[in-house]
């Protein structure tokens, strides 16, 4: 009988399901050359990917965080707190942003957090990183707190739910 999978094995297994991710040493990185509509951002105690609102897929306007947006989604990815990448569901998020814009005219940007994993960073490390990103949106980037939607899937949904 198997003893189960190690965290390293689980992280590797997820890699084959996300072809645009390159798992280097168990932690995912994205092939920057293939993506032109997002940027890696870092702040005090957090890091992530900023996906600004784009009026069309043909424009390449990488505006600073929060600029030109009616709403900013602060997104936390899933992965059981042990794996994942801030852009692993980028296509779904882009579809959501497009649907919101098409139906309401609202311009939505996404700040997707690249939070640290357990067990290397125990609780509440990932939560503290998400809170730091939220505070940066408001205090450093001037985004009105009422224009921020916290959103996540699976483990990220848990993080998004408890961000103040």
CSV table of N, CA and C in Angstrom, one decimal:
chain,number,residue,atom,x,y,z
A,1,UNK,N,0.8,-1.2,0.0
A,1,UNK,CA,0.0,0.0,0.0
A,1,UNK,C,0.9,1.2,0.0
A,2,UNK,N,0.5,2.2,-0.8
A,2,UNK,CA,1.3,3.5,-0.9
A,2,UNK,C,1.1,4.3,0.4
A,3,UNK,N,2.1,5.0,0.7
A,3,UNK,CA,2.1,5.9,1.9
A,3,UNK,C,1.5,7.3,1.5
A,4,UNK,N,1.3,7.5,0.2
A,4,UNK,CA,0.8,8.8,-0.3
A,4,UNK,C,1.8,9.5,-1.1
A,5,UNK,N,1.5,10.7,-1.5
A,5,UNK,CA,2.4,11.5,-2.3
A,5,UNK,C,3.1,12.6,-1.4
A,6,UNK,N,4.3,12.9,-1.8
A,6,UNK,CA,5.0,14.0,-1.1
A,6,UNK,C,4.5,15.3,-1.7
A,7,UNK,N,4.8,16.4,-1.0
A,7,UNK,CA,4.4,17.7,-1.5
A,7,UNK,C,5.1,18.0,-2.9
A,8,UNK,N,6.4,17.6,-3.0
A,8,UNK,CA,7.1,17.7,-4.2
A,8,UNK,C,6.5,17.0,-5.3
A,9,UNK,N,6.0,15.8,-5.1
A,9,UNK,CA,5.3,15.0,-6.1
A,9,UNK,C,4.0,15.6,-6.5
A,10,UNK,N,3.3,16.1,-5.6
A,10,UNK,CA,2.0,16.8,-5.9
A,10,UNK,C,2.3,18.1,-6.7
A,11,UNK,N,3.3,18.8,-6.4
A,11,UNK,CA,3.6,20.0,-7.1
A,11,UNK,C,4.0,19.7,-8.6
A,12,UNK,N,4.8,18.6,-8.7
A,12,UNK,CA,5.2,18.2,-10.0
A,12,UNK,C,4.0,17.6,-10.9
A,13,UNK,N,3.1,17.0,-10.2
A,13,UNK,CA,1.9,16.4,-10.9
A,13,UNK,C,1.0,17.5,-11.5
A,14,UNK,N,0.9,18.6,-10.7
A,14,UNK,CA,0.1,19.8,-11.2
A,14,UNK,C,0.8,20.4,-12.4
A,15,UNK,N,2.1,20.4,-12.5
A,15,UNK,CA,2.8,21.0,-13.6
A,15,UNK,C,2.4,20.5,-14.9
A,16,UNK,N,2.2,19.2,-15.1
A,16,UNK,CA,1.8,18.7,-16.4
A,16,UNK,C,0.4,19.2,-16.8
A,17,UNK,N,-0.4,19.6,-15.9
A,17,UNK,CA,-1.7,20.1,-16.2
A,17,UNK,C,-1.8,21.6,-16.6
A,18,UNK,N,-0.7,22.3,-16.4
A,18,UNK,CA,-0.6,23.7,-16.8
A,18,UNK,C,0.5,23.9,-17.7
A,19,UNK,N,0.3,23.8,-19.0
A,19,UNK,CA,1.4,23.8,-19.9
A,19,UNK,C,2.2,25.1,-20.0
A,20,UNK,N,1.6,26.2,-19.6
A,20,UNK,CA,2.3,27.5,-19.6
A,20,UNK,C,3.1,27.8,-18.4
A,21,UNK,N,3.1,26.8,-17.4
A,21,UNK,CA,3.9,27.0,-16.2
A,21,UNK,C,5.2,26.1,-16.3
A,22,UNK,N,6.2,26.6,-15.8
A,22,UNK,CA,7.5,25.9,-15.7
A,22,UNK,C,7.9,25.7,-14.2
A,23,UNK,N,7.8,24.5,-13.8
A,23,UNK,CA,8.1,24.3,-12.4
A,23,UNK,C,9.6,24.1,-12.2
A,24,UNK,N,10.2,25.0,-11.5
A,24,UNK,CA,11.6,25.0,-11.3
A,24,UNK,C,11.9,24.8,-9.8
A,25,UNK,N,12.4,23.7,-9.5
A,25,UNK,CA,12.6,23.4,-8.1
A,25,UNK,C,11.4,23.2,-7.2
A,26,UNK,N,10.3,22.9,-7.9
A,26,UNK,CA,9.0,22.7,-7.1
A,26,UNK,C,8.2,23.9,-7.1
A,27,UNK,N,8.7,25.1,-7.4
A,27,UNK,CA,7.9,26.3,-7.3
A,27,UNK,C,7.7,26.8,-8.8
A,28,UNK,N,6.5,27.1,-9.1
A,28,UNK,CA,6.2,27.5,-10.5
A,28,UNK,C,6.7,28.9,-10.9
A,29,UNK,N,7.1,29.0,-12.1
A,29,UNK,CA,7.4,30.3,-12.7
A,29,UNK,C,6.7,30.3,-14.1
A,30,UNK,N,6.4,31.4,-14.6
A,30,UNK,CA,5.7,31.5,-15.9
A,30,UNK,C,6.7,32.0,-17.0
A,31,UNK,N,6.5,31.4,-18.2
A,31,UNK,CA,7.3,31.8,-19.3
A,31,UNK,C,6.9,33.2,-19.7
A,32,UNK,N,7.7,34.2,-19.3
A,32,UNK,CA,7.4,35.6,-19.5
A,32,UNK,C,7.3,36.0,-21.0
A,33,UNK,N,8.1,35.3,-21.8
A,33,UNK,CA,8.1,35.7,-23.2
A,33,UNK,C,6.8,35.4,-23.9
A,34,UNK,N,6.0,34.4,-23.4
A,34,UNK,CA,4.8,34.1,-24.1
A,34,UNK,C,3.6,34.9,-23.6
A,35,UNK,N,3.8,35.7,-22.6
A,35,UNK,CA,2.7,36.5,-22.0
A,35,UNK,C,3.1,38.0,-22.1
A,36,UNK,N,2.3,38.8,-22.7
A,36,UNK,CA,2.6,40.2,-22.9
A,36,UNK,C,1.6,41.1,-22.2
A,37,UNK,N,0.6,40.6,-21.5
A,37,UNK,CA,-0.4,41.4,-20.9
A,37,UNK,C,-0.5,41.4,-19.4
A,38,UNK,N,0.6,41.1,-18.8
A,38,UNK,CA,0.7,41.1,-17.3
A,38,UNK,C,2.1,41.4,-16.9
A,39,UNK,N,2.3,41.9,-15.7
A,39,UNK,CA,3.6,42.2,-15.2
A,39,UNK,C,3.8,41.6,-13.8
A,40,UNK,N,5.0,41.2,-13.4
A,40,UNK,CA,5.3,40.8,-12.1
A,40,UNK,C,5.5,42.0,-11.2
A,41,UNK,N,4.8,42.0,-10.1
A,41,UNK,CA,4.9,43.2,-9.2
A,41,UNK,C,5.3,42.7,-7.8
A,42,UNK,N,6.0,43.5,-7.0
A,42,UNK,CA,6.4,43.2,-5.7
A,42,UNK,C,6.2,44.4,-4.8
A,43,UNK,N,5.9,44.1,-3.5
A,43,UNK,CA,5.7,45.1,-2.5
A,43,UNK,C,6.3,44.7,-1.3
A,44,UNK,N,6.1,45.4,-0.2
A,44,UNK,CA,6.6,45.1,1.1
A,44,UNK,C,5.8,43.9,1.7
A,45,UNK,N,6.4,42.7,1.7
A,45,UNK,CA,5.8,41.6,2.2
A,45,UNK,C,4.8,40.8,1.3
A,46,UNK,N,4.8,41.1,0.0
A,46,UNK,CA,4.0,40.4,-1.0
A,46,UNK,C,4.6,40.5,-2.4
A,47,UNK,N,4.1,39.6,-3.2
A,47,UNK,CA,4.4,39.7,-4.7
A,47,UNK,C,3.3,39.1,-5.4
A,48,UNK,N,3.2,39.4,-6.7
A,48,UNK,CA,2.1,38.9,-7.5
A,48,UNK,C,2.2,39.3,-9.0
A,49,UNK,N,1.1,39.2,-9.7
A,49,UNK,CA,1.1,39.5,-11.1
A,49,UNK,C,-0.1,40.5,-11.3
A,50,UNK,N,0.2,41.6,-11.9
A,50,UNK,CA,-0.8,42.6,-12.3
A,50,UNK,C,-1.3,42.4,-13.7
A,51,UNK,N,-2.6,42.2,-13.9
A,51,UNK,CA,-3.2,42.1,-15.2
A,51,UNK,C,-4.1,43.3,-15.3
A,52,UNK,N,-3.6,44.3,-16.0
A,52,UNK,CA,-4.5,45.5,-16.2
A,52,UNK,C,-5.6,45.3,-17.1
A,53,UNK,N,-6.6,46.2,-17.0
A,53,UNK,CA,-7.7,46.1,-17.9
A,53,UNK,C,-7.2,46.4,-19.3
A,54,UNK,N,-7.7,45.7,-20.3
A,54,UNK,CA,-7.4,46.0,-21.7
A,54,UNK,C,-8.6,46.0,-22.5
A,55,UNK,N,-8.8,47.1,-23.3
A,55,UNK,CA,-10.0,47.2,-24.1
A,55,UNK,C,-10.1,46.2,-25.1
A,56,UNK,N,-9.0,45.7,-25.7
A,56,UNK,CA,-9.0,44.6,-26.7
A,56,UNK,C,-7.8,43.8,-26.6
A,57,UNK,N,-7.8,42.7,-27.2
A,57,UNK,CA,-6.7,41.7,-27.1
A,57,UNK,C,-5.5,42.2,-28.0
A,58,UNK,N,-5.8,43.2,-28.8
A,58,UNK,CA,-4.7,43.7,-29.7
A,58,UNK,C,-3.9,44.9,-29.1
A,59,UNK,N,-4.4,45.5,-28.0
A,59,UNK,CA,-3.7,46.5,-27.3
A,59,UNK,C,-2.7,45.9,-26.3
A,60,UNK,N,-1.6,46.6,-26.1
A,60,UNK,CA,-0.6,46.1,-25.2
A,60,UNK,C,-0.3,47.3,-24.2
A,61,UNK,N,-1.3,47.6,-23.4
A,61,UNK,CA,-1.2,48.8,-22.5
A,61,UNK,C,-1.1,48.3,-21.1
A,62,UNK,N,0.2,48.2,-20.6
A,62,UNK,CA,0.4,47.7,-19.2
A,62,UNK,C,0.4,48.9,-18.3
A,63,UNK,N,-0.8,49.4,-17.9
A,63,UNK,CA,-0.9,50.5,-17.0
A,63,UNK,C,-0.5,50.1,-15.6
A,64,UNK,N,-0.1,51.1,-14.8
A,64,UNK,CA,0.3,50.8,-13.4
A,64,UNK,C,-0.9,50.2,-12.6
A,65,UNK,N,-0.6,49.6,-11.5
A,65,UNK,CA,-1.6,49.0,-10.7
A,65,UNK,C,-2.7,49.9,-10.4
A,66,UNK,N,-4.0,49.5,-10.7
A,66,UNK,CA,-5.1,50.3,-10.3
A,66,UNK,C,-5.5,51.4,-11.3
A,67,UNK,N,-4.6,51.9,-12.1
A,67,UNK,CA,-4.9,52.9,-13.1
A,67,UNK,C,-5.8,52.5,-14.2
A,68,UNK,N,-6.8,53.3,-14.5
A,68,UNK,CA,-7.7,53.0,-15.6
A,68,UNK,C,-8.8,51.9,-15.3
A,69,UNK,N,-8.9,51.6,-14.0
A,69,UNK,CA,-9.8,50.5,-13.6
A,69,UNK,C,-10.9,51.1,-12.7
A,70,UNK,N,-12.1,50.6,-13.0
A,70,UNK,CA,-13.3,50.9,-12.1
A,70,UNK,C,-13.3,50.0,-10.9
A,71,UNK,N,-12.8,48.7,-11.1
A,71,UNK,CA,-12.7,47.7,-10.1
A,71,UNK,C,-11.4,47.0,-10.1
A,72,UNK,N,-10.8,46.6,-9.0
A,72,UNK,CA,-9.6,45.8,-9.0
A,72,UNK,C,-10.0,44.5,-8.2
A,73,UNK,N,-9.7,43.4,-8.9
A,73,UNK,CA,-9.9,42.1,-8.2
A,73,UNK,C,-8.6,41.7,-7.6
A,74,UNK,N,-8.6,41.5,-6.3
A,74,UNK,CA,-7.5,40.9,-5.6
A,74,UNK,C,-7.7,39.4,-5.5
A,75,UNK,N,-6.9,38.7,-6.3
A,75,UNK,CA,-7.2,37.2,-6.5
A,75,UNK,C,-6.1,36.4,-5.9
A,76,UNK,N,-6.6,35.3,-5.2
A,76,UNK,CA,-5.7,34.3,-4.6
A,76,UNK,C,-6.0,33.0,-5.3
A,77,UNK,N,-5.0,32.3,-5.8
A,77,UNK,CA,-5.1,31.1,-6.5
A,77,UNK,C,-5.3,29.9,-5.6
A,78,UNK,N,-5.8,28.8,-6.1
A,78,UNK,CA,-6.0,27.6,-5.4
A,78,UNK,C,-4.7,26.7,-5.4
A,79,UNK,N,-4.7,25.7,-4.7
A,79,UNK,CA,-3.6,24.7,-4.7
A,79,UNK,C,-3.3,24.1,-3.3
A,80,UNK,N,-4.3,24.2,-2.5
A,80,UNK,CA,-4.2,23.5,-1.2
A,80,UNK,C,-3.2,24.1,-0.2
A,81,UNK,N,-2.8,25.4,-0.5
A,81,UNK,CA,-1.8,26.1,0.3
A,81,UNK,C,-0.4,25.5,0.0
A,82,UNK,N,-0.2,24.5,-0.8
A,82,UNK,CA,1.1,23.9,-1.0
A,82,UNK,C,1.6,24.1,-2.5
A,83,UNK,N,0.8,24.6,-3.4
A,83,UNK,CA,1.2,24.7,-4.8
A,83,UNK,C,0.3,25.7,-5.5
A,84,UNK,N,0.6,25.9,-6.8
A,84,UNK,CA,-0.2,26.8,-7.6
A,84,UNK,C,0.6,28.0,-8.1
A,85,UNK,N,0.0,28.8,-8.9
A,85,UNK,CA,0.6,30.0,-9.5
A,85,UNK,C,-0.4,31.1,-9.7
A,86,UNK,N,0.0,32.3,-9.5
A,86,UNK,CA,-1.0,33.4,-9.6
A,86,UNK,C,-1.7,33.5,-11.0
A,87,UNK,N,-1.1,32.9,-12.0
A,87,UNK,CA,-1.7,32.9,-13.4
A,87,UNK,C,-2.3,31.6,-13.8
A,88,UNK,N,-2.5,30.7,-12.9
A,88,UNK,CA,-2.9,29.3,-13.3
A,88,UNK,C,-4.4,29.4,-13.9
A,89,UNK,N,-5.2,30.3,-13.5
A,89,UNK,CA,-6.5,30.5,-14.0
A,89,UNK,C,-6.7,31.8,-14.8
A,90,UNK,N,-5.7,32.3,-15.4
A,90,UNK,CA,-5.7,33.6,-16.0
A,90,UNK,C,-6.8,33.6,-17.1
A,91,UNK,N,-7.0,32.5,-17.9
A,91,UNK,CA,-7.9,32.5,-18.9
A,91,UNK,C,-9.4,32.7,-18.4
A,92,UNK,N,-9.7,32.0,-17.3
A,92,UNK,CA,-11.0,32.2,-16.7
A,92,UNK,C,-11.2,33.6,-16.2
A,93,UNK,N,-10.1,34.1,-15.5
A,93,UNK,CA,-10.2,35.5,-15.1
A,93,UNK,C,-10.4,36.5,-16.2
A,94,UNK,N,-9.7,36.3,-17.3
A,94,UNK,CA,-9.9,37.2,-18.5
A,94,UNK,C,-11.3,37.1,-19.0
A,95,UNK,N,-11.9,35.9,-19.0
A,95,UNK,CA,-13.2,35.8,-19.5
A,95,UNK,C,-14.2,36.5,-18.5
A,96,UNK,N,-13.9,36.4,-17.2
A,96,UNK,CA,-14.8,37.1,-16.3
A,96,UNK,C,-14.7,38.7,-16.5
A,97,UNK,N,-13.4,39.2,-16.6
A,97,UNK,CA,-13.2,40.6,-16.9
A,97,UNK,C,-13.9,41.0,-18.1
A,98,UNK,N,-13.8,40.3,-19.2
A,98,UNK,CA,-14.5,40.6,-20.5
A,98,UNK,C,-16.0,40.6,-20.3
A,99,UNK,N,-16.6,39.6,-19.6
A,99,UNK,CA,-18.0,39.5,-19.4
A,99,UNK,C,-18.5,40.7,-18.6
A,100,UNK,N,-17.8,41.1,-17.6
A,100,UNK,CA,-18.2,42.3,-16.8
A,100,UNK,C,-18.2,43.5,-17.6
A,101,UNK,N,-17.1,43.7,-18.4
A,101,UNK,CA,-17.0,44.9,-19.3
A,101,UNK,C,-18.1,44.9,-20.3
A,102,UNK,N,-18.3,43.8,-21.0
A,102,UNK,CA,-19.3,43.7,-22.0
A,102,UNK,C,-20.7,44.0,-21.5
A,103,UNK,N,-21.0,43.6,-20.3
A,103,UNK,CA,-22.4,43.7,-19.7
A,103,UNK,C,-22.6,45.1,-19.0
A,104,UNK,N,-21.5,45.6,-18.4
A,104,UNK,CA,-21.7,46.8,-17.6
A,104,UNK,C,-20.8,48.0,-18.0
A,105,UNK,N,-19.8,47.7,-18.8
A,105,UNK,CA,-18.9,48.8,-19.2
A,105,UNK,C,-17.8,49.0,-18.2
A,106,UNK,N,-17.8,48.3,-17.1
A,106,UNK,CA,-16.8,48.5,-16.0
A,106,UNK,C,-15.4,47.9,-16.5
A,107,UNK,N,-14.4,48.7,-16.1
A,107,UNK,CA,-13.0,48.2,-16.4
A,107,UNK,C,-12.5,47.6,-15.2
A,108,UNK,N,-12.0,46.3,-15.3
A,108,UNK,CA,-11.6,45.5,-14.2
A,108,UNK,C,-10.1,45.1,-14.4
A,109,UNK,N,-9.3,45.4,-13.4
A,109,UNK,CA,-7.9,44.9,-13.4
A,109,UNK,C,-7.8,43.8,-12.3
A,110,UNK,N,-6.8,43.0,-12.5
A,110,UNK,CA,-6.6,41.8,-11.5
A,110,UNK,C,-5.2,41.9,-10.9
A,111,UNK,N,-5.1,41.9,-9.6
A,111,UNK,CA,-3.9,41.7,-8.9
A,111,UNK,C,-3.9,40.3,-8.3
A,112,UNK,N,-3.2,39.4,-8.9
A,112,UNK,CA,-3.2,38.0,-8.5
A,112,UNK,C,-1.9,37.7,-7.6
A,113,UNK,N,-2.2,37.3,-6.4
A,113,UNK,CA,-1.1,37.2,-5.4
A,113,UNK,C,-0.3,35.9,-5.6
A,114,UNK,N,1.0,36.0,-5.5
A,114,UNK,CA,1.9,34.8,-5.5
A,114,UNK,C,2.3,34.5,-4.1
A,115,UNK,N,1.4,33.9,-3.3
A,115,UNK,CA,1.6,33.7,-1.9
A,115,UNK,C,2.6,32.5,-1.7
A,116,UNK,N,3.2,32.6,-0.5
A,116,UNK,CA,4.2,31.5,-0.2
A,116,UNK,C,3.4,30.2,0.2
A,117,UNK,N,4.1,29.1,0.1
A,117,UNK,CA,3.4,27.8,0.3
A,117,UNK,C,3.8,27.2,1.7
A,118,UNK,N,2.9,26.4,2.2
A,118,UNK,CA,3.2,25.5,3.3
A,118,UNK,C,3.9,24.3,2.8
A,119,UNK,N,4.7,23.6,3.5
A,119,UNK,CA,5.1,23.9,4.9
A,119,UNK,C,6.2,24.8,5.0
A,120,UNK,N,6.8,25.3,3.9
A,120,UNK,CA,8.0,26.2,4.0
A,120,UNK,C,7.6,27.5,4.7
A,121,UNK,N,6.4,28.0,4.4
A,121,UNK,CA,6.0,29.2,5.1
A,121,UNK,C,4.7,28.8,5.9
A,122,UNK,N,4.8,28.6,7.2
A,122,UNK,CA,3.6,28.1,7.9
A,122,UNK,C,2.5,29.3,8.1
A,123,UNK,N,1.3,28.8,8.4
A,123,UNK,CA,0.2,29.8,8.7
A,123,UNK,C,0.7,30.7,9.8
A,124,UNK,N,0.4,32.0,9.7
A,124,UNK,CA,-0.4,32.7,8.7
A,124,UNK,C,0.4,33.4,7.6
A,125,UNK,N,1.5,32.9,7.2
A,125,UNK,CA,2.3,33.5,6.2
A,125,UNK,C,1.6,33.9,4.9
A,126,UNK,N,0.9,33.0,4.3
A,126,UNK,CA,0.2,33.3,3.0
A,126,UNK,C,-0.9,34.4,3.3
A,127,UNK,N,-1.6,34.3,4.4
A,127,UNK,CA,-2.6,35.3,4.7
A,127,UNK,C,-2.0,36.7,4.9
A,128,UNK,N,-0.9,36.7,5.6
A,128,UNK,CA,-0.2,38.0,5.8
A,128,UNK,C,0.2,38.6,4.5
A,129,UNK,N,0.6,37.8,3.6
A,129,UNK,CA,1.0,38.3,2.3
A,129,UNK,C,-0.2,38.9,1.5
A,130,UNK,N,-1.3,38.2,1.6
A,130,UNK,CA,-2.5,38.7,0.9
A,130,UNK,C,-3.0,40.0,1.6
A,131,UNK,N,-2.9,40.1,2.9
A,131,UNK,CA,-3.3,41.4,3.6
A,131,UNK,C,-2.4,42.5,3.2
A,132,UNK,N,-1.1,42.2,3.1
A,132,UNK,CA,-0.1,43.2,2.7
A,132,UNK,C,-0.4,43.7,1.3
A,133,UNK,N,-0.8,42.9,0.4
A,133,UNK,CA,-1.2,43.3,-1.0
A,133,UNK,C,-2.4,44.2,-1.0
A,134,UNK,N,-3.4,43.8,-0.2
A,134,UNK,CA,-4.6,44.6,0.0
A,134,UNK,C,-4.3,46.0,0.5
A,135,UNK,N,-3.5,46.0,1.5
A,135,UNK,CA,-3.1,47.3,2.1
A,135,UNK,C,-2.3,48.2,1.1
A,136,UNK,N,-1.5,47.5,0.3
A,136,UNK,CA,-0.7,48.2,-0.8
A,136,UNK,C,-1.6,48.8,-1.8
A,137,UNK,N,-2.7,48.1,-2.2
A,137,UNK,CA,-3.6,48.6,-3.2
A,137,UNK,C,-4.2,49.9,-2.7
A,138,UNK,N,-4.6,49.9,-1.4
A,138,UNK,CA,-5.2,51.1,-0.9
A,138,UNK,C,-4.2,52.2,-0.6
A,139,UNK,N,-3.2,51.9,0.2
A,139,UNK,CA,-2.3,52.9,0.7
A,139,UNK,C,-1.2,53.4,-0.3
A,140,UNK,N,-0.7,52.5,-1.1
A,140,UNK,CA,0.4,52.8,-2.0
A,140,UNK,C,-0.1,53.2,-3.5
A,141,UNK,N,-1.1,52.4,-3.9
A,141,UNK,CA,-1.6,52.6,-5.3
A,141,UNK,C,-2.9,53.5,-5.4
A,142,UNK,N,-3.4,53.8,-4.2
A,142,UNK,CA,-4.6,54.7,-4.2
A,142,UNK,C,-5.9,54.2,-4.7
A,143,UNK,N,-6.1,52.9,-4.6
A,143,UNK,CA,-7.3,52.2,-5.0
A,143,UNK,C,-8.3,52.4,-3.9
A,144,UNK,N,-9.5,52.9,-4.2
A,144,UNK,CA,-10.5,53.0,-3.1
A,144,UNK,C,-10.9,51.6,-2.7
A,145,UNK,N,-10.9,51.4,-1.4
A,145,UNK,CA,-11.2,50.0,-0.8
A,145,UNK,C,-12.5,49.5,-1.3
A,146,UNK,N,-13.5,50.4,-1.5
A,146,UNK,CA,-14.8,50.0,-2.0
A,146,UNK,C,-14.8,49.5,-3.5
A,147,UNK,N,-13.7,49.7,-4.1
A,147,UNK,CA,-13.5,49.3,-5.5
A,147,UNK,C,-12.7,48.0,-5.6
A,148,UNK,N,-12.4,47.4,-4.5
A,148,UNK,CA,-11.6,46.1,-4.5
A,148,UNK,C,-12.5,45.0,-4.2
A,149,UNK,N,-12.4,43.9,-5.0
A,149,UNK,CA,-13.1,42.7,-4.8
A,149,UNK,C,-12.1,41.6,-4.5
A,150,UNK,N,-12.2,41.0,-3.3
A,150,UNK,CA,-11.3,39.9,-3.0
A,150,UNK,C,-12.0,38.6,-3.5
A,151,UNK,N,-11.2,37.8,-4.2
A,151,UNK,CA,-11.7,36.7,-4.9
A,151,UNK,C,-10.6,35.6,-5.0
A,152,UNK,N,-11.1,34.3,-4.9
A,152,UNK,CA,-10.1,33.2,-5.0
A,152,UNK,C,-10.8,31.9,-5.3
A,153,UNK,N,-10.0,30.9,-5.6
A,153,UNK,CA,-10.6,29.6,-5.8
A,153,UNK,C,-9.9,28.6,-4.8
A,154,UNK,N,-10.6,27.7,-4.3
A,154,UNK,CA,-10.1,26.7,-3.4
A,154,UNK,C,-9.4,27.3,-2.2
A,155,UNK,N,-8.2,27.0,-2.0
A,155,UNK,CA,-7.4,27.6,-0.9
A,155,UNK,C,-7.4,29.1,-1.0
A,156,UNK,N,-7.3,29.6,-2.2
A,156,UNK,CA,-7.3,31.0,-2.4
A,156,UNK,C,-8.6,31.7,-2.0
A,157,UNK,N,-9.7,30.9,-2.2
A,157,UNK,CA,-11.0,31.4,-1.7
A,157,UNK,C,-11.0,31.6,-0.2
A,158,UNK,N,-10.3,30.7,0.5
A,158,UNK,CA,-10.2,30.8,1.9
A,158,UNK,C,-9.5,32.1,2.3
A,159,UNK,N,-8.4,32.3,1.6
A,159,UNK,CA,-7.6,33.6,1.8
A,159,UNK,C,-8.4,34.8,1.5
A,160,UNK,N,-9.0,34.8,0.4
A,160,UNK,CA,-9.8,36.0,-0.1
A,160,UNK,C,-10.9,36.3,0.9
A,161,UNK,N,-11.5,35.3,1.5
A,161,UNK,CA,-12.6,35.4,2.4
A,161,UNK,C,-12.2,36.2,3.7
A,162,UNK,N,-11.0,36.0,4.1
A,162,UNK,CA,-10.6,36.5,5.4
A,162,UNK,C,-9.7,37.8,5.3
A,163,UNK,N,-9.5,38.3,4.1
A,163,UNK,CA,-8.8,39.5,3.9
A,163,UNK,C,-9.8,40.6,4.4
A,164,UNK,N,-9.3,41.5,5.3
A,164,UNK,CA,-10.2,42.5,5.8
A,164,UNK,C,-10.8,43.4,4.8
